[in-house]
Coordinates of C-alpha atoms in Angstrom, one line a residue:
M1 CA -1.5 -6.8 -36.2
A2 CA -0.5 -5.0 -33.1
P3 CA 0.3 -1.3 -33.2
Y4 CA 4.1 -0.3 -32.5
Y5 CA 5.5 3.0 -31.4
E6 CA 8.9 3.8 -32.6
P7 CA 11.8 4.1 -29.9
S8 CA 11.5 7.9 -30.6
S9 CA 8.0 8.5 -29.7
L10 CA 6.7 9.0 -25.9
A11 CA 4.8 5.6 -26.5
S12 CA 4.9 4.1 -22.8
S13 CA 2.3 2.4 -20.3
T14 CA 1.2 6.0 -19.6
T15 CA 0.3 6.5 -23.4
P16 CA -3.3 6.5 -24.5
L17 CA -4.0 3.3 -26.6
I18 CA -6.7 4.8 -28.9
S19 CA -5.6 7.8 -31.5
D20 CA -7.6 11.1 -31.0
D21 CA -9.2 10.2 -34.2
E22 CA -11.0 6.9 -32.7
V23 CA -12.1 9.2 -29.8
P24 CA -16.1 9.9 -30.2
E25 CA -16.7 13.2 -30.5
Y26 CA -17.3 15.2 -26.8
T27 CA -20.8 16.2 -27.0
G28 CA -23.3 16.8 -23.9
S29 CA -22.2 18.1 -20.4
P30 CA -18.9 17.7 -18.5
T31 CA -19.8 14.9 -17.4
E32 CA -20.1 13.3 -20.7
R33 CA -16.8 14.4 -21.8
Q34 CA -14.9 13.2 -18.5
R35 CA -16.7 9.9 -19.1
T36 CA -15.1 9.7 -22.7
Y37 CA -11.6 11.0 -21.4
G38 CA -11.2 8.1 -19.0
E39 CA -12.4 5.2 -20.9
R40 CA -10.0 6.3 -23.9
F41 CA -6.4 5.5 -22.4
D42 CA -7.0 1.5 -23.1
H43 CA -9.0 -0.9 -25.4
V44 CA -11.0 -2.5 -22.6
P45 CA -14.1 -3.7 -23.7
V46 CA -17.5 -2.3 -21.8
E47 CA -18.1 -5.4 -20.3
K48 CA -14.9 -5.4 -19.0
R49 CA -15.2 -2.4 -16.7
Q50 CA -17.7 -3.9 -13.8
L51 CA -16.3 -1.5 -10.9
G52 CA -18.5 1.5 -9.7
V53 CA -18.6 3.8 -6.4
M54 CA -19.1 1.3 -4.4
S55 CA -16.7 -1.3 -5.6
I56 CA -13.7 1.1 -5.5
V57 CA -14.8 2.3 -2.2
S58 CA -14.8 -1.5 -0.9
L59 CA -11.5 -2.2 -2.3
I60 CA -10.2 0.9 -0.8
V61 CA -11.9 0.3 2.7
N62 CA -10.9 -3.5 2.5
R63 CA -7.0 -2.8 2.2
M64 CA -6.9 -0.2 4.9
I65 CA -8.3 -2.2 7.3
G66 CA -6.0 -4.7 8.1
T67 CA -3.6 -4.9 11.0
G68 CA -2.2 -1.4 11.8
I69 CA -5.2 -0.2 14.0
Y70 CA -4.9 -3.0 16.1
A71 CA -1.2 -3.5 15.6
T72 CA 0.2 -0.1 16.3
P73 CA -1.0 2.3 19.1
S74 CA 1.0 0.6 21.4
T75 CA 4.1 1.8 18.9
I76 CA 2.7 5.3 18.6
L77 CA 2.0 5.9 22.1
R78 CA 5.3 4.4 23.2
A79 CA 7.0 6.7 20.5
S80 CA 4.7 9.9 21.5
G81 CA 5.4 9.3 25.6
S82 CA 1.7 11.1 25.7
V83 CA -1.8 10.5 25.1
G84 CA -2.0 13.8 23.5
L85 CA 0.3 13.6 21.1
S86 CA 0.0 10.3 20.0
L87 CA -3.8 11.5 19.0
V88 CA -2.2 14.2 16.9
S89 CA 0.2 11.9 15.5
W90 CA -3.1 9.9 14.3
V91 CA -4.4 13.5 13.1
V92 CA -1.3 14.3 11.2
G93 CA -1.3 10.8 9.5
A94 CA -4.9 11.1 8.7
I95 CA -3.9 14.5 6.9
I96 CA -1.0 13.5 5.2
T97 CA -2.5 10.8 3.9
A98 CA -5.7 13.0 2.6
V99 CA -3.3 15.4 0.4
G100 CA -1.6 11.9 -0.7
M101 CA -4.8 10.8 -1.8
A102 CA -5.5 13.6 -3.6
V103 CA -2.5 13.9 -5.6
Y104 CA -3.1 10.0 -6.6
V105 CA -6.9 10.8 -7.2
E106 CA -5.2 13.7 -9.7
F107 CA -2.9 11.3 -11.2
G108 CA -5.8 8.8 -11.8
T109 CA -8.2 11.0 -13.2
G110 CA -4.8 12.5 -16.0
I111 CA -3.7 8.7 -16.6
P112 CA -7.2 6.5 -15.7
R113 CA -5.2 3.2 -16.5
S114 CA -4.9 0.0 -14.0
G115 CA -1.1 0.3 -12.5
G116 CA -1.2 3.2 -10.3
E117 CA 2.8 4.0 -9.2
K118 CA 4.4 2.8 -12.1
N119 CA 2.5 4.8 -14.5
Y120 CA 2.8 7.9 -12.9
L121 CA 6.2 7.6 -12.3
E122 CA 7.2 6.9 -15.8
Y123 CA 5.2 9.5 -16.8
I124 CA 7.2 12.0 -14.9
F125 CA 11.1 10.6 -15.5
K126 CA 11.3 10.1 -18.5
K127 CA 14.3 10.0 -19.0
P128 CA 16.7 7.8 -18.2
K129 CA 14.6 5.7 -20.4
F130 CA 13.4 2.5 -18.0
L131 CA 14.9 3.7 -14.9
V132 CA 11.9 4.5 -12.7
T133 CA 10.4 1.3 -14.4
C134 CA 13.5 -0.8 -13.0
L135 CA 13.0 0.9 -9.6
F136 CA 9.5 0.3 -9.0
A137 CA 10.3 -3.4 -10.5
T138 CA 12.6 -4.0 -7.8
Y139 CA 10.8 -2.4 -5.0
C140 CA 8.4 -4.9 -6.2
C141 CA 10.2 -7.7 -6.4
L142 CA 12.4 -7.3 -3.1
L143 CA 10.4 -6.4 -0.6
G144 CA 7.4 -8.4 0.9
W145 CA 3.8 -6.6 1.0
S146 CA 2.4 -8.9 3.2
T147 CA 5.2 -9.7 5.8
A148 CA 4.2 -7.8 8.5
I149 CA 0.8 -8.6 8.5
C150 CA 2.0 -12.2 8.8
V151 CA 4.0 -11.8 11.9
F152 CA 1.0 -10.1 13.4
F153 CA -1.5 -12.9 12.8
G154 CA 0.8 -14.8 14.1
E155 CA 1.5 -13.3 17.7
Y156 CA -2.6 -12.6 17.7
M157 CA -3.1 -16.6 17.2
V158 CA -0.6 -17.8 19.6
H159 CA -2.2 -15.1 22.2
A160 CA -5.8 -16.5 21.1
F161 CA -4.7 -19.9 22.1
G162 CA -3.2 -18.4 25.4
G163 CA 0.6 -19.3 24.0
T164 CA 3.5 -17.2 25.1
I165 CA 4.8 -15.1 22.2
T166 CA 8.3 -16.0 21.2
Q167 CA 10.7 -15.5 18.0
W168 CA 9.5 -18.5 16.2
N169 CA 6.3 -19.7 17.1
S170 CA 4.7 -16.6 15.8
R171 CA 6.8 -16.5 12.7
L172 CA 6.3 -19.9 12.3
V173 CA 2.1 -19.3 12.4
G174 CA 2.7 -16.6 10.4
F175 CA 4.2 -18.5 7.8
A176 CA 1.8 -21.2 7.7
C177 CA -0.8 -18.6 7.1
L178 CA 1.1 -17.1 4.2
T179 CA 1.5 -20.5 2.6
G180 CA -1.7 -21.6 3.1
V181 CA -3.1 -18.2 1.3
T182 CA -0.7 -18.8 -1.4
L183 CA -1.9 -22.7 -2.3
L184 CA -5.5 -21.2 -1.6
H185 CA -4.8 -18.2 -4.3
T186 CA -2.8 -20.9 -6.3
F187 CA -5.1 -23.6 -6.7
H188 CA -8.4 -22.0 -5.9
L189 CA -8.8 -18.7 -7.1
N190 CA -12.7 -18.1 -6.9
W191 CA -12.6 -19.8 -3.4
G192 CA -9.7 -17.5 -2.0
L193 CA -11.9 -14.4 -3.5
R194 CA -15.2 -15.1 -2.1
L195 CA -13.4 -15.9 1.1
Q196 CA -11.8 -12.4 1.2
N197 CA -14.8 -10.9 0.3
T198 CA -16.4 -12.3 3.4
L199 CA -14.0 -11.9 5.6
A200 CA -14.2 -7.8 4.8
L201 CA -17.4 -7.6 6.2
V202 CA -15.7 -8.8 9.9
Q203 CA -12.9 -6.4 8.8
L204 CA -15.7 -3.5 9.3
G205 CA -17.9 -5.6 11.9
T206 CA -14.7 -5.7 14.7
M207 CA -14.1 -2.2 14.3
L208 CA -17.5 -0.9 14.7
F209 CA -18.4 -3.6 17.9
L210 CA -14.6 -1.8 19.1
I211 CA -16.1 1.6 18.9
A212 CA -20.0 0.7 20.3
C213 CA -18.0 -1.1 23.4
G214 CA -16.0 1.9 24.0
L215 CA -18.9 4.3 23.4
L216 CA -21.0 2.6 26.0
V217 CA -18.1 2.2 28.5
F218 CA -18.1 6.1 28.2
L219 CA -21.6 6.4 28.9
G220 CA -21.5 4.2 31.9
W221 CA -24.0 1.7 30.8
I222 CA -21.1 -1.1 30.9
P223 CA -19.4 -1.3 34.1
L224 CA -15.5 -1.6 34.5
D225 CA -13.8 -1.5 37.1
D226 CA -10.7 0.3 37.9
R227 CA -11.6 2.5 34.6
P228 CA -8.2 4.4 33.4
H229 CA -7.8 8.0 33.4
N230 CA -5.6 9.1 30.5
F231 CA -7.8 11.7 29.6
D232 CA -7.1 14.0 32.9
D233 CA -3.4 14.8 31.5
L234 CA -3.0 14.8 28.1
W235 CA 0.6 15.8 27.3
K236 CA 2.2 14.0 30.4
G237 CA 5.4 12.3 29.5
T238 CA 5.5 13.9 26.1
I239 CA 8.6 12.5 23.6
Y240 CA 10.1 15.7 21.8
D241 CA 12.5 14.0 19.7
P242 CA 11.6 14.1 15.5
N243 CA 12.9 10.4 15.1
A244 CA 10.6 9.2 17.8
F245 CA 8.0 11.1 16.3
V246 CA 8.5 10.2 12.7
S247 CA 8.4 6.6 14.1
S248 CA 5.2 7.2 15.3
L249 CA 4.0 8.8 12.0
Y250 CA 5.6 5.7 9.7
N251 CA 3.4 4.0 12.0
V252 CA 0.0 6.0 11.8
I253 CA 0.9 6.1 7.6
W254 CA 1.2 2.3 7.2
S255 CA -2.1 2.0 8.8
F256 CA -3.5 4.1 6.1
I257 CA -2.0 2.6 3.6
G258 CA -4.1 0.9 0.8
Y259 CA -5.5 4.6 -0.2
A260 CA -4.0 3.4 -4.0
N261 CA -5.1 0.3 -4.3
A262 CA -8.1 1.5 -6.5
H263 CA -5.3 2.7 -8.8
Y264 CA -4.7 -0.7 -9.5
V265 CA -7.4 -1.1 -11.2
L266 CA -8.6 1.6 -13.0
S267 CA -9.0 -0.4 -16.6
E268 CA -11.7 -2.2 -14.9
T269 CA -13.6 0.7 -13.8
K270 CA -16.7 2.6 -15.1
D271 CA -16.2 6.1 -16.0
P272 CA -12.6 5.8 -14.0
V273 CA -12.8 9.7 -13.8
K274 CA -15.8 10.2 -11.9
T275 CA -15.7 6.9 -10.1
I276 CA -12.3 7.5 -8.4
K277 CA -13.1 11.1 -7.6
R278 CA -16.1 10.5 -5.5
A279 CA -15.3 7.2 -3.7
A280 CA -11.5 7.6 -2.8
P281 CA -12.2 10.7 -0.5
L282 CA -15.7 8.9 1.0
A283 CA -13.0 6.4 1.8
M284 CA -10.7 8.3 3.5
V285 CA -13.5 9.9 5.6
L286 CA -14.9 6.4 6.6
I287 CA -11.7 5.0 7.5
T288 CA -10.1 7.9 9.3
V289 CA -13.4 8.5 11.3
L290 CA -13.5 4.7 12.2
Y291 CA -9.7 4.8 13.2
L292 CA -9.7 7.9 15.5
L293 CA -12.6 6.6 17.4
V294 CA -11.5 3.1 17.9
N295 CA -8.6 4.9 19.5
V296 CA -10.6 6.8 21.8
S297 CA -12.3 3.6 22.9
Y298 CA -8.6 2.4 23.7
L299 CA -8.0 4.8 25.9
I300 CA -11.2 5.5 27.3
V301 CA -10.7 0.9 28.5
V302 CA -7.2 0.2 28.7
S303 CA -4.7 2.2 30.7
K304 CA -1.8 3.7 29.4
E305 CA 0.7 1.4 30.8
D306 CA -1.2 -1.3 29.6
I307 CA -1.0 0.3 26.2
L308 CA 2.7 0.8 26.3
G309 CA 3.2 -3.1 27.9
S310 CA 1.1 -4.4 25.4
G311 CA 3.1 -5.0 22.2
R312 CA 0.6 -5.4 19.6
V313 CA -2.2 -7.0 21.0
V314 CA -3.8 -3.8 22.9
A315 CA -6.9 -5.0 20.9
A316 CA -7.1 -8.4 22.5
L317 CA -6.2 -6.1 26.1
F318 CA -9.6 -4.3 25.3
F319 CA -11.6 -7.1 25.6
R320 CA -10.1 -8.6 28.3
N321 CA -10.8 -5.6 30.4
L322 CA -14.0 -5.7 29.4
F323 CA -15.3 -9.3 28.9
G324 CA -12.4 -11.3 30.7
S325 CA -9.7 -13.4 29.6
I326 CA -11.9 -15.9 27.2
A327 CA -13.7 -13.0 25.3
E328 CA -10.1 -11.7 24.8
R329 CA -9.2 -14.7 23.3
V330 CA -12.4 -14.9 21.1
L331 CA -12.1 -11.7 20.1
S332 CA -7.8 -12.0 19.6
F333 CA -8.9 -14.9 17.1
V334 CA -11.3 -12.7 15.4
I335 CA -8.9 -9.9 14.8
C336 CA -6.9 -12.7 13.6
I337 CA -9.6 -13.5 10.7
S338 CA -9.1 -9.8 10.0
A339 CA -5.5 -10.2 9.5
L340 CA -6.1 -12.8 7.3
A341 CA -8.7 -11.0 5.2
N342 CA -5.8 -8.2 4.2
I343 CA -3.1 -10.9 4.0
L344 CA -5.6 -12.6 0.9
A345 CA -6.0 -9.3 -0.5
T346 CA -2.2 -7.9 -0.3
C347 CA -0.8 -11.3 -1.9
F348 CA -3.8 -11.1 -4.8
A349 CA -3.0 -7.9 -5.6
K350 CA 1.1 -7.9 -5.2
S351 CA 1.1 -11.2 -7.3
R352 CA -0.9 -9.1 -10.5
V353 CA 1.1 -6.4 -10.0
I354 CA 4.5 -8.7 -10.5
Q355 CA 3.0 -10.4 -13.2
E356 CA 2.1 -7.1 -15.0
L357 CA 5.1 -5.9 -14.9
A358 CA 6.5 -9.7 -16.2
R359 CA 3.6 -9.3 -19.3
E360 CA 5.9 -6.0 -19.9
G361 CA 9.0 -7.6 -20.1
V362 CA 10.8 -6.1 -17.4
L363 CA 11.7 -9.1 -14.9
P364 CA 14.0 -11.8 -16.1
Y365 CA 12.2 -15.2 -17.3
S366 CA 9.2 -12.8 -18.0
S367 CA 7.6 -15.7 -19.8
L368 CA 7.9 -17.5 -16.4
F369 CA 6.1 -15.0 -14.2
A370 CA 3.8 -13.5 -17.1
R371 CA 2.2 -17.2 -17.3
N372 CA -0.9 -18.2 -16.1
S373 CA -1.1 -21.7 -14.5
S374 CA -4.3 -24.4 -15.7
F375 CA -6.0 -22.8 -12.3
K376 CA -6.0 -19.6 -14.5
T377 CA -3.6 -17.8 -11.6
P378 CA -0.3 -16.5 -11.8
Y379 CA 1.6 -19.2 -9.8
A380 CA 5.2 -18.0 -10.4
S381 CA 4.4 -14.7 -9.0
L382 CA 2.8 -15.9 -6.0
I383 CA 5.3 -18.1 -5.6
L384 CA 8.2 -15.1 -5.6
E385 CA 6.0 -12.7 -2.8
W386 CA 5.8 -16.2 -1.1
A387 CA 9.9 -16.5 -0.9
I388 CA 10.0 -12.8 -0.6
C389 CA 7.6 -12.2 3.0
T390 CA 9.5 -15.6 3.9
F391 CA 13.2 -14.0 4.0
W392 CA 12.0 -10.9 5.6
M393 CA 10.0 -12.8 8.0
F394 CA 13.0 -15.4 9.4
T395 CA 15.6 -12.6 8.8
P396 CA 15.5 -9.7 11.8
P397 CA 16.2 -10.8 15.1
P398 CA 13.6 -11.2 17.6
G399 CA 12.0 -8.5 19.0
D400 CA 12.6 -6.0 16.2
A401 CA 10.7 -8.0 13.3
Y402 CA 7.4 -6.6 12.9
N403 CA 8.5 -2.8 13.5
F404 CA 11.8 -3.5 11.2
I405 CA 9.3 -5.3 8.4
L406 CA 7.1 -2.2 8.7
N407 CA 10.0 0.6 8.4
L408 CA 11.2 -0.9 5.5
Y409 CA 7.9 -1.0 3.6
S410 CA 7.4 2.9 4.5
Y411 CA 10.6 4.2 4.4
P412 CA 10.8 2.9 0.4
Y413 CA 6.8 4.1 0.2
G414 CA 8.2 7.5 0.9
C415 CA 10.5 7.3 -1.7
I416 CA 8.1 6.9 -4.5
N417 CA 5.3 9.6 -2.7
T418 CA 8.6 11.9 -2.8
A419 CA 9.1 11.4 -6.6
I420 CA 5.4 11.6 -7.2
S421 CA 4.6 14.5 -5.1
G422 CA 7.6 16.2 -6.4
G423 CA 7.0 15.5 -10.1
L424 CA 3.8 16.8 -9.6
L425 CA 4.8 20.1 -8.1
W426 CA 7.3 20.0 -11.5
L427 CA 4.3 19.6 -13.8
Y428 CA 2.4 22.3 -12.1
L429 CA 5.4 24.9 -12.9
S430 CA 7.1 23.3 -16.1
P431 CA 5.9 24.7 -19.2
F432 CA 6.1 20.9 -19.9
G433 CA 3.2 20.3 -17.6
K434 CA 1.6 23.6 -18.4
S435 CA 1.2 22.4 -22.1
H436 CA 0.6 18.9 -21.5
W437 CA -0.8 18.1 -18.1
N438 CA -4.2 18.6 -18.4
P439 CA -6.0 16.5 -15.7
P440 CA -9.8 16.8 -14.8
Y441 CA -9.0 17.0 -11.1
R442 CA -6.2 19.2 -9.5
A443 CA -5.1 18.7 -6.1
G444 CA -3.8 21.6 -6.1
V445 CA -0.1 23.6 -5.3
P446 CA -1.0 23.8 -1.7
A447 CA -1.8 19.9 -1.1
V448 CA 0.7 18.4 -3.0
T449 CA 3.7 20.7 -1.5
L450 CA 2.2 19.5 1.8
F451 CA 2.6 16.1 0.8
L452 CA 6.0 16.8 -1.3
L453 CA 7.4 18.4 2.6
S454 CA 5.8 15.9 4.5
N455 CA 7.6 13.1 2.9
V456 CA 10.6 14.6 2.9
F457 CA 10.5 15.3 6.5
L458 CA 10.1 11.6 6.9
L459 CA 13.0 10.8 4.7
V460 CA 15.5 13.2 6.1
A461 CA 14.3 12.6 10.4
P462 CA 15.3 9.1 10.2
L463 CA 19.0 10.0 9.7
I464 CA 19.1 12.3 12.5
P465 CA 20.2 10.2 16.0
P466 CA 17.4 9.8 18.4
N467 CA 17.0 10.7 21.8
P468 CA 18.7 8.2 24.6
N469 CA 15.3 7.7 26.4
F470 CA 13.7 6.5 22.8
R471 CA 15.1 2.9 21.1
L472 CA 13.5 2.3 17.8
Y473 CA 14.4 -1.2 17.8
E474 CA 16.0 -3.5 20.7
F475 CA 19.0 -4.8 18.7
L476 CA 19.0 -3.2 14.9
P477 CA 20.8 0.7 14.8
Y478 CA 18.3 2.9 14.2
W479 CA 19.2 3.7 10.4
I480 CA 19.3 0.0 9.3
H481 CA 15.8 0.5 7.3
V482 CA 17.5 2.9 5.8
A483 CA 20.6 1.5 4.4
A484 CA 18.7 -1.4 3.4
T485 CA 15.9 1.0 1.3
V486 CA 19.4 2.2 -0.3
G487 CA 20.5 -1.3 -0.8
V488 CA 17.0 -2.1 -2.7
L489 CA 17.5 1.7 -5.0
L490 CA 21.1 0.6 -5.6
A491 CA 19.8 -3.4 -6.7
G492 CA 17.0 -1.7 -8.9
L493 CA 19.9 0.8 -11.0
S494 CA 22.3 -1.7 -11.0
Y495 CA 19.4 -4.1 -12.9
W496 CA 18.7 -1.1 -15.0
Y497 CA 21.8 -0.7 -16.4
V498 CA 23.1 -4.1 -17.1
W499 CA 19.2 -4.8 -18.6
A500 CA 18.2 -1.6 -20.2
R501 CA 22.1 -0.4 -21.3
L502 CA 24.9 -2.9 -21.2
L503 CA 22.8 -5.9 -22.9
P504 CA 21.3 -4.0 -25.5
H505 CA 24.9 -2.6 -26.6
I506 CA 25.9 -6.3 -26.4
G507 CA 23.4 -7.5 -28.3
G508 CA 23.1 -4.7 -30.5
Y509 CA 19.6 -4.3 -30.0
R510 CA 17.2 -1.4 -28.5
L511 CA 14.1 -1.8 -26.9
S512 CA 11.0 -0.4 -27.6
W513 CA 6.9 -0.2 -26.6
E514 CA 4.7 -2.1 -28.5
V515 CA 1.1 -2.3 -27.7
V516 CA -1.0 -5.7 -27.8
I517 CA -4.4 -6.3 -28.0
Q518 CA -5.3 -9.5 -26.0
D519 CA -7.6 -12.2 -27.4
D520 CA -10.2 -11.3 -24.9
G521 CA -10.1 -7.8 -26.3
V522 CA -7.8 -6.0 -23.3
S523 CA -5.0 -3.6 -24.4
R524 CA -1.2 -3.7 -23.0
T525 CA 2.1 -2.5 -23.2
V526 CA 5.0 -4.7 -24.0
L527 CA 8.7 -4.1 -24.3
K528 CA 10.2 -5.8 -27.3
K529 CA 13.9 -5.8 -28.3
V530 CA 14.7 -4.1 -31.4
P531 CA 17.9 -4.6 -33.6
E532 CA 19.6 -1.9 -34.8

């Protein structure tokens, strides 16, 4: 019989599923104490915890290295106006990401369970009951996480074959890629995972090759005719506009998105507290160094004017300048492979997030989205993600698709990070937090405050009209992604009111959490309707 929590209790997906009298007595070193604490949140058999430090580092790195470092440098330089400010944007974005990672590591060690942001929001905002759960579910189900990557894939693939990038050919190629990935994850799970892991090596190898080429050009070992002088006047052309600076920061932060990826699988991690404390900083340092060196390599080889006019194919121009047009096309195809690896990883993770929300009973037709096919894959969740991404891929007008999709993903994510960092600061200062919140790792008030203020700035600055010399979109108004985010939040609020308030009142029941131990020994929480 599954354990059952009364509605009046605080039981939820953030509640330990092993009671205090079941937890082995703390003995030995502080490390052993942390291991016992980290593994007491779930009934997860030892054999299910297979992910160690290097596996978690790989999970974070593979998710972070996607399309951002290839697609965003031109947009960042255009928004900054100067080489100096563009590099400053990368450094500032890395600092914001680093303090954000510290915040997430604190929550990951305090609530070492798979689920990520959903768990942390539910722990902080317990009332109104189920509100943050519905808002997060709406965010997941209405926004396509892979959309921008698919558009990028389409543009680079068209470029690789020597075609002219248009409104439709890049999107149709991206749509074909998304459809293929969905079919692969639906009907051939193991092949999808193998391909995903193999292509991860291509991602890392491509970046290292870029850095090596830039270094050899700088040392003069690779001759380059008409070598650019981008570092002669670093601040020439600087745009002093908060809206433009925020646009560049959004692009930088989007390039770093993925640092929270490991938090979705903490229930499958060995000694999750120690592992996440070690793996997250290691991955962050590695990615930051690689990103900065790749940007410097771009500036060594490609002129500022060419970067500004390159759109999202700056990496292709890099190889054209060094090795000619044939090498440019070959390397464009290699970058497509890197993008494909990111699409594979993102679709895989997103479908599992949707499936877990369905298993808890949060979504409409939960039984459908929670179900696995005969191929042991969440086919309905994969189809839903495919449909969402397809909608957002073809909706924006030509010229604005990529930037709009990127901002539409980044702005709501900024809302989530603001809520999480503000909530953690409240836990530090409130009597409840001081008595109940005592994780093995603390980010500290300065880091949490910096992360909170930076996210508040990223949310407020886009509301300021941009400088007349800077246009965020070619056809859309500058505030369109903010309005779309408000629409998503209102949809989540409406869904919460109908699902958690109106229907229970009409049906004469209340919603409460029940903990279920599955046949494989793994625990999960589900929402049940309890008659009044």
